[in-house]
C-alpha positions as a printed NumPy array, in Angstrom:
array([[  0.   ,   0.   ,   0.   ],
       [  1.638,   3.296,  -1.07 ],
       [  2.128,   6.02 ,   1.496],
       [  2.778,   9.74 ,   1.278],
       [  4.906,   9.661,   4.442],
       [  8.557,  10.617,   4.045],
       [ 11.048,   7.772,   3.658],
       [ 14.767,   7.421,   4.158],
       [ 17.332,   4.643,   3.992],
       [ 19.961,   3.672,   6.539],
       [ 22.768,   1.134,   6.393],
       [ 23.419,  -0.948,   9.523],
       [ 25.65 ,  -3.848,  10.439],
       [ 24.453,  -7.427,  10.962],
       [ 24.646,  -7.153,  14.771],
       [ 22.299,  -4.171,  14.928],
       [ 19.944,  -5.798,  12.417],
       [ 19.761,  -8.871,  14.641],
       [ 18.9  ,  -6.679,  17.645],
       [ 16.125,  -4.982,  15.668],
       [ 14.793,  -8.372,  14.534],
       [ 14.919,  -9.708,  18.107],
       [ 12.983,  -6.652,  19.326],
       [ 10.508,  -7.118,  16.484],
       [  9.746, -10.749,  17.271],
       [  9.74 , -10.328,  21.062],
       [  7.209,  -7.495,  20.753],
       [  5.275,  -8.928,  17.795],
       [  5.741,  -6.026,  15.398],
       [  4.495,  -6.83 ,  11.884],
       [  7.645,  -5.606,  10.12 ],
       [ 11.214,  -4.454,  10.608],
       [ 10.091,  -0.957,   9.689],
       [  7.491,  -0.897,  12.458],
       [ 10.012,  -2.198,  14.993],
       [ 12.701,   0.265,  13.897],
       [ 10.216,   3.141,  14.035],
       [  9.243,   2.215,  17.601],
       [ 12.905,   1.959,  18.634],
       [ 13.54 ,   5.415,  17.166],
       [ 10.527,   6.836,  19.023],
       [ 11.655,   5.24 ,  22.288],
       [ 15.169,   6.605,  21.817],
       [ 13.929,  10.14 ,  21.137],
       [ 11.591,   9.994,  24.157],
       [ 14.502,   8.854,  26.319],
       [ 16.727,  11.667,  25.049],
       [ 14.   ,  14.231,  25.696],
       [ 13.4  ,  12.88 ,  29.186],
       [ 17.118,  13.006,  30.002],
       [ 17.329,  16.543,  28.631],
       [ 14.381,  17.66 ,  30.765],
       [ 15.965,  16.139,  33.882],
       [ 19.243,  18.014,  33.356],
       [ 17.576,  21.418,  32.896]])
Protein backbone atom coordinates (compact mmCIF):
# COMPACT_ATOMS: atom_id res chain seq x y z
CA UNK A 1 0.00 0.00 0.00
CA UNK A 2 1.64 3.30 -1.07
CA UNK A 3 2.13 6.02 1.50
CA UNK A 4 2.78 9.74 1.28
CA UNK A 5 4.91 9.66 4.44
CA UNK A 6 8.56 10.62 4.04
CA UNK A 7 11.05 7.77 3.66
CA UNK A 8 14.77 7.42 4.16
CA UNK A 9 17.33 4.64 3.99
CA UNK A 10 19.96 3.67 6.54
CA UNK A 11 22.77 1.13 6.39
CA UNK A 12 23.42 -0.95 9.52
CA UNK A 13 25.65 -3.85 10.44
CA UNK A 14 24.45 -7.43 10.96
CA UNK A 15 24.65 -7.15 14.77
CA UNK A 16 22.30 -4.17 14.93
CA UNK A 17 19.94 -5.80 12.42
CA UNK A 18 19.76 -8.87 14.64
CA UNK A 19 18.90 -6.68 17.64
CA UNK A 20 16.13 -4.98 15.67
CA UNK A 21 14.79 -8.37 14.53
CA UNK A 22 14.92 -9.71 18.11
CA UNK A 23 12.98 -6.65 19.33
CA UNK A 24 10.51 -7.12 16.48
CA UNK A 25 9.75 -10.75 17.27
CA UNK A 26 9.74 -10.33 21.06
CA UNK A 27 7.21 -7.49 20.75
CA UNK A 28 5.28 -8.93 17.80
CA UNK A 29 5.74 -6.03 15.40
CA UNK A 30 4.49 -6.83 11.88
CA UNK A 31 7.64 -5.61 10.12
CA UNK A 32 11.21 -4.45 10.61
CA UNK A 33 10.09 -0.96 9.69
CA UNK A 34 7.49 -0.90 12.46
CA UNK A 35 10.01 -2.20 14.99
CA UNK A 36 12.70 0.27 13.90
CA UNK A 37 10.22 3.14 14.03
CA UNK A 38 9.24 2.22 17.60
CA UNK A 39 12.91 1.96 18.63
CA UNK A 40 13.54 5.41 17.17
CA UNK A 41 10.53 6.84 19.02
CA UNK A 42 11.66 5.24 22.29
CA UNK A 43 15.17 6.60 21.82
CA UNK A 44 13.93 10.14 21.14
CA UNK A 45 11.59 9.99 24.16
CA UNK A 46 14.50 8.85 26.32
CA UNK A 47 16.73 11.67 25.05
CA UNK A 48 14.00 14.23 25.70
CA UNK A 49 13.40 12.88 29.19
CA UNK A 50 17.12 13.01 30.00
CA UNK A 51 17.33 16.54 28.63
CA UNK A 52 14.38 17.66 30.76
CA UNK A 53 15.97 16.14 33.88
CA UNK A 54 19.24 18.01 33.36
CA UNK A 55 17.58 21.42 32.90
